[in-house]
Coordinates of C-alpha atoms (C1' of nucleotides) in Angstrom, one line a residue:
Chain A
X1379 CA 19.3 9.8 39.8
X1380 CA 17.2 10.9 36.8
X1381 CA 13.8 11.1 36.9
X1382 CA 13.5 11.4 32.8
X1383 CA 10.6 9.7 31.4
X1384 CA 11.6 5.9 30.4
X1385 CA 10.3 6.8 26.9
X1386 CA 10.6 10.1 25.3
X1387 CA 9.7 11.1 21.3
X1388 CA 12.4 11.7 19.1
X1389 CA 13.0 15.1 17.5
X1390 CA 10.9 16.4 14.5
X1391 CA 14.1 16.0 11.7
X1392 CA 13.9 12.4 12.3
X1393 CA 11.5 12.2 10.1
X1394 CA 13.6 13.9 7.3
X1395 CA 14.2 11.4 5.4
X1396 CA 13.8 9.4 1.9
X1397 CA 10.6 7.9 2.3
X1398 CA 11.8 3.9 1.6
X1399 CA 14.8 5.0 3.8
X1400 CA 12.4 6.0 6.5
X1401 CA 10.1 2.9 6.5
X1402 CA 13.6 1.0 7.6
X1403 CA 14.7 3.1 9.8
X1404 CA 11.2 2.8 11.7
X1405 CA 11.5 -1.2 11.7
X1406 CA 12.6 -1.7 15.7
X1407 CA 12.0 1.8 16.8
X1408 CA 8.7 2.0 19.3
X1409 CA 5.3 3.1 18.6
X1410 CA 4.0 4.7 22.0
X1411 CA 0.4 5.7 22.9
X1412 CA -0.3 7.0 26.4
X1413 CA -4.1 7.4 27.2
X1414 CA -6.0 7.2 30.4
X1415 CA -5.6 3.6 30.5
X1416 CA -1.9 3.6 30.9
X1417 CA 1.0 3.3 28.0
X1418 CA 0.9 0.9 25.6
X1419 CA 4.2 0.5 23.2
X1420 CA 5.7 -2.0 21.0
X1421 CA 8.8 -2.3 18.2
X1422 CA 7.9 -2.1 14.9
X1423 CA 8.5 -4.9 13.3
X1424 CA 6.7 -4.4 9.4
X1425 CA 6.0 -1.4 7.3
X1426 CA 4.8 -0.6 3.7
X1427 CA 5.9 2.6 1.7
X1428 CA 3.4 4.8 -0.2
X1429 CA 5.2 6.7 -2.8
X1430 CA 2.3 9.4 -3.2
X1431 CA 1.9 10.9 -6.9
X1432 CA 2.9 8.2 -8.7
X1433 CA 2.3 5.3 -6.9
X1434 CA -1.1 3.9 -8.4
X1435 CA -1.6 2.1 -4.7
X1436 CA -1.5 5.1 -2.6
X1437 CA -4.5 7.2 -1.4
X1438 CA -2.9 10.4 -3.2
X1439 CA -2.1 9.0 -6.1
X1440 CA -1.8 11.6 -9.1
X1441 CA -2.0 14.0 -6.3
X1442 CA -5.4 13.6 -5.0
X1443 CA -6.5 16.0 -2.5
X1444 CA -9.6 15.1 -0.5
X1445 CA -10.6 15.4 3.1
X1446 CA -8.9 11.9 3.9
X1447 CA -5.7 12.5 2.6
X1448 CA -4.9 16.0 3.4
X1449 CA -2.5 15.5 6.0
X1450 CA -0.5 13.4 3.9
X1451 CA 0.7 16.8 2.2
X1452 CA 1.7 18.0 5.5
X1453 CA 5.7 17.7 6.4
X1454 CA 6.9 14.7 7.6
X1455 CA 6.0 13.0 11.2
X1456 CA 2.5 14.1 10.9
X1457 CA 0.3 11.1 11.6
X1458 CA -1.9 9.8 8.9
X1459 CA -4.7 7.6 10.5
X1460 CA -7.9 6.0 8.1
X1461 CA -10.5 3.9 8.2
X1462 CA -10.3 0.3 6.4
X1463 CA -13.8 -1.4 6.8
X1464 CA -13.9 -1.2 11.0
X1465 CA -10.2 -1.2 11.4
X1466 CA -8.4 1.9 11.7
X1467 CA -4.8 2.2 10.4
X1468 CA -1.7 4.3 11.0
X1469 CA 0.6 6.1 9.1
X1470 CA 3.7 8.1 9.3
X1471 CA 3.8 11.3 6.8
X1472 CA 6.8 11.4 4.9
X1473 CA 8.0 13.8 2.5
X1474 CA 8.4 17.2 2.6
X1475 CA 5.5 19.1 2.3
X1476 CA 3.2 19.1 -0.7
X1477 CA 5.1 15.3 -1.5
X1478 CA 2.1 13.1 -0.5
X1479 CA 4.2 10.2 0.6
X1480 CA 3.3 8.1 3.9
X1481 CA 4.2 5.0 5.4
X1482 CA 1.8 2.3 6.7
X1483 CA 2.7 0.5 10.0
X1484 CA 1.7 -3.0 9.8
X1485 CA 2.9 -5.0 13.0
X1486 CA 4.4 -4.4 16.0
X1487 CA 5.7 -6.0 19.0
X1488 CA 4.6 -5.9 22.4
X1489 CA 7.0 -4.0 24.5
X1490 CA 4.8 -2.1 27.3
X1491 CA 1.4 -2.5 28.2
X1492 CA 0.7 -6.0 27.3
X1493 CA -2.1 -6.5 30.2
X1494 CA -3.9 -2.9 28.5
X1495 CA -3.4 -5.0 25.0
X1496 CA -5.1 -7.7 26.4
X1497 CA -8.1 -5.6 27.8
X1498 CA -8.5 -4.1 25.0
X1499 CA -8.4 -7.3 22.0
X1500 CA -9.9 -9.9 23.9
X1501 CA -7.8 -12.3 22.1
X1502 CA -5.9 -15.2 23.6
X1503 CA -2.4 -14.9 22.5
X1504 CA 0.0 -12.9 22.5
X1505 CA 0.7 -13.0 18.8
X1506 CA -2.8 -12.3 17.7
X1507 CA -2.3 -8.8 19.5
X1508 CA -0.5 -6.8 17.2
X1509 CA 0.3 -8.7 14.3
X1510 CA -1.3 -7.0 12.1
X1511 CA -2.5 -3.7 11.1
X1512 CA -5.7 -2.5 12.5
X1513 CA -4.9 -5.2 15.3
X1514 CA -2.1 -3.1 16.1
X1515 CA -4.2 0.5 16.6
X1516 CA -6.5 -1.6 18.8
X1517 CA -3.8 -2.9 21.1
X1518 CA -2.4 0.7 21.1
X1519 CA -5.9 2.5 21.4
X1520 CA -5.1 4.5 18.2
X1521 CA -8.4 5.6 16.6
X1522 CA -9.5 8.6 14.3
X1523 CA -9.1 10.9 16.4
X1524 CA -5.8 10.7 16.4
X1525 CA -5.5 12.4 12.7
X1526 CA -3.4 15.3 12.2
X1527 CA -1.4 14.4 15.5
X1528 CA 2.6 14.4 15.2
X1529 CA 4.8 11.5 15.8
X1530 CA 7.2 13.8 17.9
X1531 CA 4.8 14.7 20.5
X1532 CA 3.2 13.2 22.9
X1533 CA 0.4 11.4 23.6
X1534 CA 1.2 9.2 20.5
X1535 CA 4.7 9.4 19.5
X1536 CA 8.1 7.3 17.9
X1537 CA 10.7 6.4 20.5
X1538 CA 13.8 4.4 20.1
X1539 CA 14.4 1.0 19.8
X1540 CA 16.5 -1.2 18.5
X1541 CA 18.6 -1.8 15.5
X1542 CA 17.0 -4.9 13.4
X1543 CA 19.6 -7.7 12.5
X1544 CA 18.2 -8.2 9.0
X1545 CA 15.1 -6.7 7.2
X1546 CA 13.3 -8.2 4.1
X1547 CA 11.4 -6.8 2.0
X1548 CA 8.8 -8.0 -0.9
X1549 CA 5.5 -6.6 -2.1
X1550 CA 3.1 -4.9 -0.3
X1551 CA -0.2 -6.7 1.1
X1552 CA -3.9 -6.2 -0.3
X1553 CA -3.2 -4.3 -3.6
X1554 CA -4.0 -6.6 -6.2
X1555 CA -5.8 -3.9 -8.3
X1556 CA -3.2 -1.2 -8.8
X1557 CA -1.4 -2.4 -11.9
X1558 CA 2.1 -2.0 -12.5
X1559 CA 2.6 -0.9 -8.6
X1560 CA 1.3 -4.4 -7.2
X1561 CA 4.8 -5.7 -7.5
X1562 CA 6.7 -2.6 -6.2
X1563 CA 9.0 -4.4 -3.3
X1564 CA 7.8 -1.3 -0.8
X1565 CA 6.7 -3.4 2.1
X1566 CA 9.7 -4.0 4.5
X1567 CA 10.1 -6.5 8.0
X1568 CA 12.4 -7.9 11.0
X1569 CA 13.7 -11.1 9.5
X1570 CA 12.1 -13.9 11.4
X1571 CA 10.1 -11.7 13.7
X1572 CA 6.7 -13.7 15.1
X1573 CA 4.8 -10.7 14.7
X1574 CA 5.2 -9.9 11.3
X1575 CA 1.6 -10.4 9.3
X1576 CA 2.7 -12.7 6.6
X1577 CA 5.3 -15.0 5.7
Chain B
dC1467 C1' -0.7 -25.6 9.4
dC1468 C1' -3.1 -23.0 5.1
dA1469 C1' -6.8 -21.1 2.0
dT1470 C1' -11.3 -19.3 1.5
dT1471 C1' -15.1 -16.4 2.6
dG1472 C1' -18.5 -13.2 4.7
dA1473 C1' -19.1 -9.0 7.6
dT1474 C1' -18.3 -4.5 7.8
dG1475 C1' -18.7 1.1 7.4
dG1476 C1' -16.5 5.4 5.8
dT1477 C1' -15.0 7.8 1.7
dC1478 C1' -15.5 9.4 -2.8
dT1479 C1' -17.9 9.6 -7.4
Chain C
dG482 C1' -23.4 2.6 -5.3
dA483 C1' -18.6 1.0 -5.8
dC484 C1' -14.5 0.5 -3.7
dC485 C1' -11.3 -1.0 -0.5
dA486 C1' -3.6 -0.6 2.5
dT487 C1' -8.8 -5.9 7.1
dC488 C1' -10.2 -9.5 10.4
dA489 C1' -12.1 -13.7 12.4
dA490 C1' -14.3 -17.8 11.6
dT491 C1' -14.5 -21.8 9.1
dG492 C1' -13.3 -26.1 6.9
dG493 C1' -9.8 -29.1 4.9
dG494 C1' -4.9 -31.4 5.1

DNA sequence: CCATTGATGGTCT
DNA sequence: GACCATCAATGGG
């Protein structure tokens, strides 16, 4: 009998990969964090490209180099964590290195670890636990610290997951100021997956 | 069910 | 001091 870990990451090249490409191939794969606590883990089910230089929405637009998004010109799989308000959100690097590109995960869905979710959102259902972006990273227990971490490694990592029937895709959520890149269809989801954000 | 609004704190100029 | 890749509570249909 194998005594393998039920969920292991999967290899660094995974991440090599066209950055819209990538943000489908990470709808239905899992999104693991082990911590003290326990495991928590759930399929992604919603994600938004960020096309780097010359995408007027991302955080390194025109190449913009600060303390925040640094990492973002790292090699892909590295893990790209910020604050919004008092919500912290995860991405996955993409591009090679010195291509600023990431990719914002915005829902998941509860696979492992739902009682740990629970604890830690002190919300009632199920739905309101992950369905969303910084609802997500609470579930999981993803915080700041967490910055500069890979997505092959443990203690937070990619796993896989299953292979999505359909995925949509429209514009991305809470970027009316950007111009011309408001209408970009970069944000991708599991066709009629409860968890997604919005509708 | 849906739309609106106020709270919120770190980052960057 | 402005700007947000958000959330939860609220009030109406």
């Amino acid at each position: 009998m194998s005594e393998r870990p039920l969920l292991q990451p999967v290899a660094a090249p995974f991440f090599e990969k066209n950055t819209l490409e990538l943000a489908r191939t990470l709808l239905g794969c899992l999104l693991v964090k082990e911590t003290e606590e326990g495991v928590a883990a759930g399929f992604i089910v919603e994600t938004e490209a960020y096309m780097g230089a010359w995408d007027r929405a991302a955080h390194s637009y025109g190449n913009r180099r600060t303390k925040r998004t640094e990492v973002m010109f790292q090699s892909p799989g590295y893990v790209y964590t910020y604050q919004m308000h008092t919500h912290c959100l995860v991405n996955v690097v993409s591009g090679r290195e010195d291509i600023p590109e990431a990719i914002l995960i915005r829902a998941i869905e509860p696979y492992i670890g739902t009682g740990l979710m629970f604890a830690r959102r002190k919300v009632k259902e199920v739905k309101q636990l992950t369905n969303g972006p910084g609802k997500l990273t609470k579930a999981l227990g993803i915080t700041m610290k967490d910055y500069g971490r890979v997505f092959y490694e443990r203690p937070l990592f990619i796993a896989e997951g299953f292979k999505p029937e359909q995925i949509m895709t429209g514009p991305r959520i809470g970027i009316d100021n950007t111009g011309e890149a408001k209408h970009y269809p970069y944000r991708f989801w599991v066709k009629d997956n409860p968890f997604v954000s919005r509708r």
